[in-house]
Coordinates of C-alpha atoms in Angstrom, one line a residue:
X332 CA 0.0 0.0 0.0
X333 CA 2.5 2.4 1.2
X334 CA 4.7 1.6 -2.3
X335 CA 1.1 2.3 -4.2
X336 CA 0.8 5.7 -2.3
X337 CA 4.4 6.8 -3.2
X338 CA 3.7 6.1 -7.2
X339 CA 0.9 8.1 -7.1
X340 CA 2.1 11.4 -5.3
X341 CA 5.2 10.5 -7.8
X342 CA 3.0 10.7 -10.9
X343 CA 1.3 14.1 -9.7
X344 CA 4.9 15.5 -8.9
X345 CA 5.8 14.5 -12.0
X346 CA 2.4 15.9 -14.0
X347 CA 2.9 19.2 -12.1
X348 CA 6.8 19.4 -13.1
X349 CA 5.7 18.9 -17.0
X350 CA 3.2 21.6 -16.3
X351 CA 5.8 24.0 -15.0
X352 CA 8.9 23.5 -17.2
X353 CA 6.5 23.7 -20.5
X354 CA 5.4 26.7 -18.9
X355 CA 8.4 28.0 -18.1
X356 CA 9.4 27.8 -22.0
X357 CA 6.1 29.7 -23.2
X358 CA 7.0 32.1 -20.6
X359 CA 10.9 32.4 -22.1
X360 CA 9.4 33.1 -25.4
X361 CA 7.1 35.7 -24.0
X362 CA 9.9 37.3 -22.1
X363 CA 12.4 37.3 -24.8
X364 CA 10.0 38.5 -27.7
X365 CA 7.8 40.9 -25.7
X366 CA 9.5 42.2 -22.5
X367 CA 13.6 41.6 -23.6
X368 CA 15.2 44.8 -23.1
X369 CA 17.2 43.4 -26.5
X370 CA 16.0 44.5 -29.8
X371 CA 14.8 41.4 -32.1
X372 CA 17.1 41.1 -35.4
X373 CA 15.5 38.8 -37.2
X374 CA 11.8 38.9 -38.0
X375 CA 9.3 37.8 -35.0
X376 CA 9.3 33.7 -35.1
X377 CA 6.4 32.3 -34.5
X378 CA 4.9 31.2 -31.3
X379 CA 4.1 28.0 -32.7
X380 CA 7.4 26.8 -33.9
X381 CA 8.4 27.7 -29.9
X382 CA 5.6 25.7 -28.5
X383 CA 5.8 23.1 -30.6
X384 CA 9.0 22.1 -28.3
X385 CA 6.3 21.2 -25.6
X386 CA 6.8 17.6 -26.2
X387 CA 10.4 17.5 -26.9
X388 CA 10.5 19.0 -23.4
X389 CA 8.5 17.1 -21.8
X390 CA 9.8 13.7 -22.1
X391 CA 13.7 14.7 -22.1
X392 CA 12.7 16.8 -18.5
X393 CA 10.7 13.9 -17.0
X394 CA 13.6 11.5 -18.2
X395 CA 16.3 13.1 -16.8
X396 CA 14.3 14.3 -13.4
X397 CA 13.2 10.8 -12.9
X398 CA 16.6 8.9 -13.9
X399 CA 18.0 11.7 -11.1
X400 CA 16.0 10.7 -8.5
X401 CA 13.5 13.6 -8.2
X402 CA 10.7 11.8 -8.0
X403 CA 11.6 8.7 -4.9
X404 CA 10.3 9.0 -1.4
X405 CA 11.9 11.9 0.4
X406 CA 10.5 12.1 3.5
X407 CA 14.0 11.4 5.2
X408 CA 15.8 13.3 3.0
X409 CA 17.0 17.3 3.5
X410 CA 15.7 20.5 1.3
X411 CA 19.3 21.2 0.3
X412 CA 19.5 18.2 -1.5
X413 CA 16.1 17.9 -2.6
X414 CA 17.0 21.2 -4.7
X415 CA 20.1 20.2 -6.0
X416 CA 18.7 16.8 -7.2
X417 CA 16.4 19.0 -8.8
X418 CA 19.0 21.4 -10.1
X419 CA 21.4 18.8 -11.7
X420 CA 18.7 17.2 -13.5
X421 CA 17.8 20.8 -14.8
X422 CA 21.0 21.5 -15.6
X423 CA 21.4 17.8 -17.7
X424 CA 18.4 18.3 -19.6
X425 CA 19.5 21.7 -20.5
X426 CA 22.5 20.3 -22.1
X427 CA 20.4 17.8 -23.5
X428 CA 17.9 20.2 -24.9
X429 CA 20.3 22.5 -26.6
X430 CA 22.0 19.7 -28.3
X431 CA 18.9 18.2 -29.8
X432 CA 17.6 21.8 -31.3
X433 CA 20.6 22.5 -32.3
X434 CA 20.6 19.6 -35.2
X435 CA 17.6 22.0 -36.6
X436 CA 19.9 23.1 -39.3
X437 CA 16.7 24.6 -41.0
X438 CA 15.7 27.2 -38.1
X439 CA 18.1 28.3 -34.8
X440 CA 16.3 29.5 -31.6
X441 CA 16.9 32.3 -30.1
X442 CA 20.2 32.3 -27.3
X443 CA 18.7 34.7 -25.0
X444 CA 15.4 32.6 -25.1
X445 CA 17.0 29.3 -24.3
X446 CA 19.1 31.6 -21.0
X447 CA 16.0 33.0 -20.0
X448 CA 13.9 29.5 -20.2
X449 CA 17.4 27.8 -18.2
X450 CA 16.5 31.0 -15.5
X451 CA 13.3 30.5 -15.0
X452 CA 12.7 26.9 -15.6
X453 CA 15.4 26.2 -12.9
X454 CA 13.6 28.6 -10.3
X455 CA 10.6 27.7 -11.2
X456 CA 10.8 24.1 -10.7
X457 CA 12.9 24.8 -7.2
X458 CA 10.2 27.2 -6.0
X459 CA 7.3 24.9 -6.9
X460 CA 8.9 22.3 -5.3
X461 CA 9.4 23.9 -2.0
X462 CA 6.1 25.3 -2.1
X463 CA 4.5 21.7 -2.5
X464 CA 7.0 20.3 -0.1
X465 CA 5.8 23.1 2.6
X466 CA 2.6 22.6 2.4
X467 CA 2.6 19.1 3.1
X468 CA 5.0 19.2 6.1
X469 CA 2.6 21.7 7.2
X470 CA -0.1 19.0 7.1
X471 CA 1.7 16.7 8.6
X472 CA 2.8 18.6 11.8
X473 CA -1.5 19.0 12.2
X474 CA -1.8 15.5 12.0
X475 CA -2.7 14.6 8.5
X476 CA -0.6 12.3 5.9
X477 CA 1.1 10.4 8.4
X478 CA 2.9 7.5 8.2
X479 CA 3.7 5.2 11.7
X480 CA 7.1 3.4 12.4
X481 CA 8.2 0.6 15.1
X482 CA 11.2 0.8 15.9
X483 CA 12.8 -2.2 16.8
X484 CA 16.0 -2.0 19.1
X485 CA 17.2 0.5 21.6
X486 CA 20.5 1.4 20.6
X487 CA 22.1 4.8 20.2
X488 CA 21.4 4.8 16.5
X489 CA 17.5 4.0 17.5
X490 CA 17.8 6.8 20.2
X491 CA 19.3 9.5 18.2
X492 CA 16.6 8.4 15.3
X493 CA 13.4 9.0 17.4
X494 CA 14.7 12.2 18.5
X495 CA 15.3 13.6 15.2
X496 CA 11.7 12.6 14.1
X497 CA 10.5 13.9 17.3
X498 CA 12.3 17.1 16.5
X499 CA 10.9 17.0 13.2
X500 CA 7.2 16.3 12.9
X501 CA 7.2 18.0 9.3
X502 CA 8.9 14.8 7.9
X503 CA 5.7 12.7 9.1
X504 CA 7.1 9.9 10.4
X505 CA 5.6 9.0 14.0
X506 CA 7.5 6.2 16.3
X507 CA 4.3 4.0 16.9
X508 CA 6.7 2.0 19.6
X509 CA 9.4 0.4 20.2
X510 CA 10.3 -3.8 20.9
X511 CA 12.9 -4.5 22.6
X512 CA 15.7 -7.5 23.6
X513 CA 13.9 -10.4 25.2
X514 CA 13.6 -10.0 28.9
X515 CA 13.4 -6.2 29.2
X516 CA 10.6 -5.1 31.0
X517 CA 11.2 -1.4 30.3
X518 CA 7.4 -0.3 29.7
X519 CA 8.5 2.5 27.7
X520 CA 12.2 3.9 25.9
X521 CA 13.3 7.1 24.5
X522 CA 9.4 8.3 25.3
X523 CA 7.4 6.1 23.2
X524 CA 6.0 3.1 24.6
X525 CA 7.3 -0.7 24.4
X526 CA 4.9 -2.8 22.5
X527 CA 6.7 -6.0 23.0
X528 CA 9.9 -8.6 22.6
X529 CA 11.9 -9.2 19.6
X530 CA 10.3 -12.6 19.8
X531 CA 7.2 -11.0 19.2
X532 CA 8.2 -9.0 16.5
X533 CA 5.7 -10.6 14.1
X534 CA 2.6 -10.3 16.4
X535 CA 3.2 -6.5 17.3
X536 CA 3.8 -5.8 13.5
X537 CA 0.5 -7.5 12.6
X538 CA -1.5 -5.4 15.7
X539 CA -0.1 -2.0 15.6
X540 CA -0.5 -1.6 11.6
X541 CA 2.6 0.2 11.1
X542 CA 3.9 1.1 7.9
X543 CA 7.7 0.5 8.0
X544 CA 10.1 -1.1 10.5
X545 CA 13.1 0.6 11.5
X546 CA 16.2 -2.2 12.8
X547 CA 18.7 -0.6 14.9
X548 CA 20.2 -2.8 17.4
X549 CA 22.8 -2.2 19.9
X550 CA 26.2 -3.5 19.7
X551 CA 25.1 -6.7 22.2
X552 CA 22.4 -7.5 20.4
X553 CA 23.3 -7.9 16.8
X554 CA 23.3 -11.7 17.3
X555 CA 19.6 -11.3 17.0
X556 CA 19.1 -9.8 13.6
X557 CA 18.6 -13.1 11.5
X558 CA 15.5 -13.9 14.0
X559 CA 14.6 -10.4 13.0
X560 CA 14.8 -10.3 9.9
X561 CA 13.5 -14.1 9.6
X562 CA 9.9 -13.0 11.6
X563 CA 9.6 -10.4 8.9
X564 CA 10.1 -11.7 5.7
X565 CA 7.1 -12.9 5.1
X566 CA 5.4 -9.0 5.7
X567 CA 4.6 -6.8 3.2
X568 CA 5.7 -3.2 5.4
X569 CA 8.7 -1.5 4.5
X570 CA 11.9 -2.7 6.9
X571 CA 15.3 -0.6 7.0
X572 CA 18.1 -1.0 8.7
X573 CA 19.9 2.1 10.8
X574 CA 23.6 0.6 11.7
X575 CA 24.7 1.7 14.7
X576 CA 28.0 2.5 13.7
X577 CA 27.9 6.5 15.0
X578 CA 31.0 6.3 17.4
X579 CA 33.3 5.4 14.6
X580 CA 31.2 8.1 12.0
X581 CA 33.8 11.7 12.2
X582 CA 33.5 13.0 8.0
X583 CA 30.1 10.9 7.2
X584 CA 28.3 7.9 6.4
X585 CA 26.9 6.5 2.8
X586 CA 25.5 3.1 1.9
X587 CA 26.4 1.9 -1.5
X588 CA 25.1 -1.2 -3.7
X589 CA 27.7 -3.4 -5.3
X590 CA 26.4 -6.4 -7.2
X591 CA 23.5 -6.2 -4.9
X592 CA 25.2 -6.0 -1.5
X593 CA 24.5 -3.6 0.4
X594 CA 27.9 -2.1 2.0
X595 CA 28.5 1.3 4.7
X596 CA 31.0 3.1 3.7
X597 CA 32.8 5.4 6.9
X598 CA 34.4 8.9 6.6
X599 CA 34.4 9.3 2.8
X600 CA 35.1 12.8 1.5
X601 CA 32.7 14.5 -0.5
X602 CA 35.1 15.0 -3.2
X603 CA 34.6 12.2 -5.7
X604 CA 33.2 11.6 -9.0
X605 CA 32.4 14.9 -10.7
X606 CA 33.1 16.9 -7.5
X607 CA 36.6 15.8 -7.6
X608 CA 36.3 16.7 -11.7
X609 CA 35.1 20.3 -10.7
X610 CA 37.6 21.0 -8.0
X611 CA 40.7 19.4 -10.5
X612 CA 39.6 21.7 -13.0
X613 CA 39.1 24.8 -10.8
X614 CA 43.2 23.6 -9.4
X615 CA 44.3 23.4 -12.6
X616 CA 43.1 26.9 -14.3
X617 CA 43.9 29.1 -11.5
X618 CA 47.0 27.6 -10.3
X619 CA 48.1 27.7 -14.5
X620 CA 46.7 31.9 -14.2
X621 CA 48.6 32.0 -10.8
X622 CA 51.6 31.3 -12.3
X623 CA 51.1 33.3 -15.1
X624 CA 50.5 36.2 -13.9
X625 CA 53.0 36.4 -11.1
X626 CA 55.6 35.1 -13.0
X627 CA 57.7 38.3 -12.8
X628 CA 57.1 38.4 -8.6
X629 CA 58.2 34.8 -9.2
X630 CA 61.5 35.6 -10.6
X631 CA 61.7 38.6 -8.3
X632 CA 61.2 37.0 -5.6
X633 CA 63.7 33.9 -7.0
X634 CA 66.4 35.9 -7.8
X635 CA 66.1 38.0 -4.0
X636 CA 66.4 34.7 -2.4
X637 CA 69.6 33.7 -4.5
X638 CA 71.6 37.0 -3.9
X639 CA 71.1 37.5 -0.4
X640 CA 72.4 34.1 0.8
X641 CA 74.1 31.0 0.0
X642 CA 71.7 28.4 -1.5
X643 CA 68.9 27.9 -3.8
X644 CA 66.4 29.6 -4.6
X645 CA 64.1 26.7 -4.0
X646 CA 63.2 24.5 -0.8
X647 CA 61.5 20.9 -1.6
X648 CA 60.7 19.3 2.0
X649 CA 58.5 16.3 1.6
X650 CA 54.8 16.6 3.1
X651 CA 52.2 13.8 3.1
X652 CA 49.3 14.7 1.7
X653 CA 46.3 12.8 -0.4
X654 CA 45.6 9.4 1.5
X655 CA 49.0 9.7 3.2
X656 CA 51.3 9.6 0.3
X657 CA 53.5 11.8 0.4
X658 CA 54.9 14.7 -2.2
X659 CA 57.7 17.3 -2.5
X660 CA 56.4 20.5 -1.5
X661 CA 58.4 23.5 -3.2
X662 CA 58.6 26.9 -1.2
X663 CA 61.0 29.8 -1.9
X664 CA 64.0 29.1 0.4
X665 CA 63.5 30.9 3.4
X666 CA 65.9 29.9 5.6
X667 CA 70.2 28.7 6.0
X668 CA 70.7 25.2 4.2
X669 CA 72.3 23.4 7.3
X670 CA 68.9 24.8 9.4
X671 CA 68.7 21.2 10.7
X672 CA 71.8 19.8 10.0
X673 CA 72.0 19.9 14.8
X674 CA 68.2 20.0 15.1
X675 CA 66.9 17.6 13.2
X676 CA 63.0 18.3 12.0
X677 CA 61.6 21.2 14.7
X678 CA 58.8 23.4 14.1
X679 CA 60.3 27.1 13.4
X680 CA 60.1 29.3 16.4
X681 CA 59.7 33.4 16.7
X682 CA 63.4 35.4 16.4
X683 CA 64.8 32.2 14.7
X684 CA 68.2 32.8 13.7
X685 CA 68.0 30.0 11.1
X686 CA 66.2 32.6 8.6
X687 CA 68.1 34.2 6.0
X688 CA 67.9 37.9 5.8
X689 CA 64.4 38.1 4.0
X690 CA 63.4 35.0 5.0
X691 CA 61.0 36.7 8.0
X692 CA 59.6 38.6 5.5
X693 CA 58.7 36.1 3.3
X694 CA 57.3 33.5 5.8
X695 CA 55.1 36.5 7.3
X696 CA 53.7 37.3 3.7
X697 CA 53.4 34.0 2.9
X698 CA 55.5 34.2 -0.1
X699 CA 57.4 31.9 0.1
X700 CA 54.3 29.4 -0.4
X701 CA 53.7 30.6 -3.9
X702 CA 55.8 28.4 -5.5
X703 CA 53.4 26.0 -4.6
X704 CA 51.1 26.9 -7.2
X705 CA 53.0 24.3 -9.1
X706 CA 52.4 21.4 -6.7
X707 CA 48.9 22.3 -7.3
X708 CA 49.3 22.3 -11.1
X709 CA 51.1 18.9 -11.1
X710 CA 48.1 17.6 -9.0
X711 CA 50.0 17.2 -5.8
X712 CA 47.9 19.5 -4.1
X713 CA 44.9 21.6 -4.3
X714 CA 44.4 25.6 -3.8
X715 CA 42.3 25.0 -1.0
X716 CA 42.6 22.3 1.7
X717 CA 44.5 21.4 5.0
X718 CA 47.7 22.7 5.1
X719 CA 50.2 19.2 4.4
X720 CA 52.5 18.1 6.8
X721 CA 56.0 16.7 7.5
X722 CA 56.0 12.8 7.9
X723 CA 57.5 13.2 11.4
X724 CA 55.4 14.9 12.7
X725 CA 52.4 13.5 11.3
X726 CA 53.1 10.4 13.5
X727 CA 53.1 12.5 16.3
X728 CA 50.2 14.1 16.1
X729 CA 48.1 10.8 15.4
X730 CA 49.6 9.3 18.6
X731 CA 47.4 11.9 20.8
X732 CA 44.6 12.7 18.0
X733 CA 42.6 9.5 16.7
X734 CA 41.1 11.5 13.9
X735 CA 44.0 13.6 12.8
X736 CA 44.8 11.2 9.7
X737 CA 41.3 11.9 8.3
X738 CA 42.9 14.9 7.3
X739 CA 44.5 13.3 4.6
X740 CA 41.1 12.1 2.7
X741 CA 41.4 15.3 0.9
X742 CA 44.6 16.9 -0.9
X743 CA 46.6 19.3 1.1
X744 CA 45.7 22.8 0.1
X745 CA 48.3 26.3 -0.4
X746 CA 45.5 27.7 2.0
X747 CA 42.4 26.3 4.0
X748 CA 39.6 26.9 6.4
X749 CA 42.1 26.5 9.3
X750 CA 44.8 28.9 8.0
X751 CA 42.3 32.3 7.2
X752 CA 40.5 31.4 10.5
X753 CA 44.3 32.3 12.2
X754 CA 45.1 28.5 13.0
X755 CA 48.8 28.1 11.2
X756 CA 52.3 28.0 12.6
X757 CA 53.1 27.1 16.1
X758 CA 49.6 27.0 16.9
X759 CA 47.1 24.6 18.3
X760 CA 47.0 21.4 16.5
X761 CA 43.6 20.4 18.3
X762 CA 42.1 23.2 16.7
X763 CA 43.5 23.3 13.2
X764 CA 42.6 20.1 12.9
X765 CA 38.8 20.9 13.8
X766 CA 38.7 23.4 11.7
X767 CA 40.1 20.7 8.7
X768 CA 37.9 18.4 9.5
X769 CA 34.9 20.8 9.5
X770 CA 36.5 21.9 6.3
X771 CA 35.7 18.0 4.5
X772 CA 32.3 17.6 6.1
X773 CA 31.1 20.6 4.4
X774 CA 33.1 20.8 1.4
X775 CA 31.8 22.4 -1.8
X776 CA 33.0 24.7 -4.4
X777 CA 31.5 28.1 -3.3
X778 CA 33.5 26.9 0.1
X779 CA 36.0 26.4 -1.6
X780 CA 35.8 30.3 -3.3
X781 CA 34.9 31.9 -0.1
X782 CA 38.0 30.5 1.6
X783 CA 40.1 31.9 -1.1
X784 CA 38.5 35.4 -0.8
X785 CA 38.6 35.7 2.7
X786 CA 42.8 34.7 2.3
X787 CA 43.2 37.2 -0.1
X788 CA 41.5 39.8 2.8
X789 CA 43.6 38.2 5.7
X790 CA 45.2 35.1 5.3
X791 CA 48.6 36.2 3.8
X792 CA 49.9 38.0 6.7
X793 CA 50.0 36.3 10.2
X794 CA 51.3 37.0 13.6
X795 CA 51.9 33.2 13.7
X796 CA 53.8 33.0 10.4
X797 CA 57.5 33.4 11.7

């Protein structure tokens, strides 16, 4: 039943989407023909060759939406990504769209119309969307369109699950009850009453006419999820399965298919498939401008280095960086060449004699890490990310700080969250590393961009550079 009740508000999502992206491409005509600011050079087309497209749109939107998911149950899932399932699907039948008109050798439409129809059929589509999805949380928090859940376990995972559906009554998902390890006689657990044993589990499914079952055992109890599993596999409700893996969860948690297994993947970072295309491509252009365009501060810089002490111009220290591998990171030499011929590797303290004569300058400005616009251009490391560090004392720091590796499921970055928030040098590690870590769990492209606007502002000059 519940499967039947999903195809049908699919089919009116999907009716109502055809309604507004053929609408939206009357309405681009309209715009660009009637209201454009921008004169017409050719003589007015007509509006039937435009809506004549109203097919042709139709099915290549509804393909596209529906191949990208727009249309499955999404009761559990955010408005964020609701929107940019709906967005990359736009964006795909765009590119789809353009192609396919643009084999009409006989007749080309109009540039601005096709902008103004990728404008408006984008927000449009978003808006009604959220409009639709706000008005039937709002039915749901009075009560209506509901849909009951038993959850069976008591876990953390179960715990932190009823809370958020208690916190958020929009979703309309109610925990009818909860059944629990044999020989509990808890009468209730995390608020909601106990309707019975896991022994039970197939009577208290078939008298509380629930619509789904939710699995999350405890550690001690996974022994019992065959038994579980077994009572209900001859039920027609929905059953999921919430591992209660949260204490070993830092950067995230997906579940993939492979050859129909089901398998959890732990602390992934967000940059694969075409966000790791994006963010290569983004490396690769600005590092390639970088380089360009301060080439002659480059050379300056180069040629300062090599006349005011012994040496090259160039440092390479090796750094480990993507998945711990580890890279030769070029900076402009700002210190002697025996600086740790006694020492050994030591972090660089204030007043350090070791510095050559503009070497404080340059660590202070940062200029010295310029050079590693070509580590970024070989693919060694990326404009933005957590700063890399030396092997030694990487194996310090994961000695005190379990997560401190995760670091390294990104490339190392010229700049990062850490460093324009004031984190770099002899500062705390516990903190920089926070603020790396936050850095992966809410990675994206405009993060990446705002990071590298606020270290143009105030991330070249530090008070802990030195």
């Amino acid at each position: 039943m519940l499967k039947r009740y999903q195809h049908v508000v699919a089919e009116l999502f999907r009716g109502a989407d055809i309604c507004v992206i053929v609408g939206a491409w009357l309405a681009a005509y309209w715009v660009r023909f009637y209201l454009s600011p921008f004169d017409t050079s050719k003589a007015m087309p007509s509006f039937y060759r435009y809506a004549s497209l109203a097919p042709l749109i139709a099915i290549i939107w509804m393909s596209l939406l529906t191949f990208g998911g727009a249309y499955e149950s999404s009761r559990m899932r955010g408005r964020k990504a609701e929107v940019m399932t709906l967005l990359r699907a736009h964006g795909l039948s765009l590119l789809a769209f353009v192609s396919v008109t643009y084999m009409y050798e006989e007749y080309k439409y109009s540039r601005l119309a096709m902008i103004y129809f990728a404008t408006i059929g984008g927000v449009a589509l978003v808006s009604f969307r959220i409009v639709l999805r706000t008005f039937l949380r709002g039915l749901r928090r009075r009560g209506h369109n509901l849909r009951y859940v038993l959850m069976v376990g008591d876990g953390r995972a179960a715990k932190h699950l009823v809370e958020r559906l208690a916190a958020y009554p929009e979703i309309g998902l109610r925990v009818a009850g909860v059944v629990t390890e044999d020989g509990s006689a808890l009468p209730e657990c995390f608020g909601v009453p106990v309707l019975g044993h896991f022994s039970e589990l197939r009577q208290v499914v078939e008298r509380s006419h629930v619509d789904e079952v939710v699995i999350s055992l405890a550690q001690s109890q996974q022994h019992n999820l065959d038994e579980i599993l077994g009572q209900l596999r001859g039920e027609t409700i929905g059953v999921r399965i919430a591992m209660d893996v949260q204490e070993h969860v830092t950067l995230g948690c997906n579940v993939e298919e492979f050859e129909g297994l089901p398998i959890v993947r732990l602390n992934d970072a967000p940059m694969i498939g075409t966000a790791a295309v994006i963010k290569r491509m983004t490396d690769f252009v600005l590092s390639a401008a970088g380089i360009v365009v301060l080439s002659p501060l480059l050379l300056f810089i180069g040629l300062l280095v090599k006349v005011t002490s012994a040496g090259p111009a160039l440092y390479g220290q090796e750094r480990m960086g993507l998945d711990g591998r580890t890279f030769r990171m070029l900076k402009f030499r700002s210190m002697r060449v025996d600086a740790e011929t006694e020492s050994g590797a030591v972090w660089c303290r204030q007043n350090d004699d070791r510095r050559t004569p503009i070497g404080a300058f340059l660590r202070r400005t940062s200029l010295d890490e310029l050079p590693q616009l070509w580590n970024v251009l070989c693919g060694d490391m990326s404009l933005v990310g957590p700063r890399p560090e030396r092997p030694v004392f990487v194996h310090q720091f994961r000695q005190n700080m379990p997560d401190y590796m995760l670091r390294h499921k990104v490339k190392a970055g010229i700049t990062g969250w850490a460093q324009v928030n004031g984190w770099r040098g002899n500062t705390s590690i516990d903190s920089r590393t926070e603020c790396d870590l936050y850095y992966i769990q809410n990675w994206s492209l405009l993060f990446d961009l705002k990071i590298l606007f606020m270290t143009m502002w105030k991330g070249f000059v530090n008070k802990n550079a030195y």
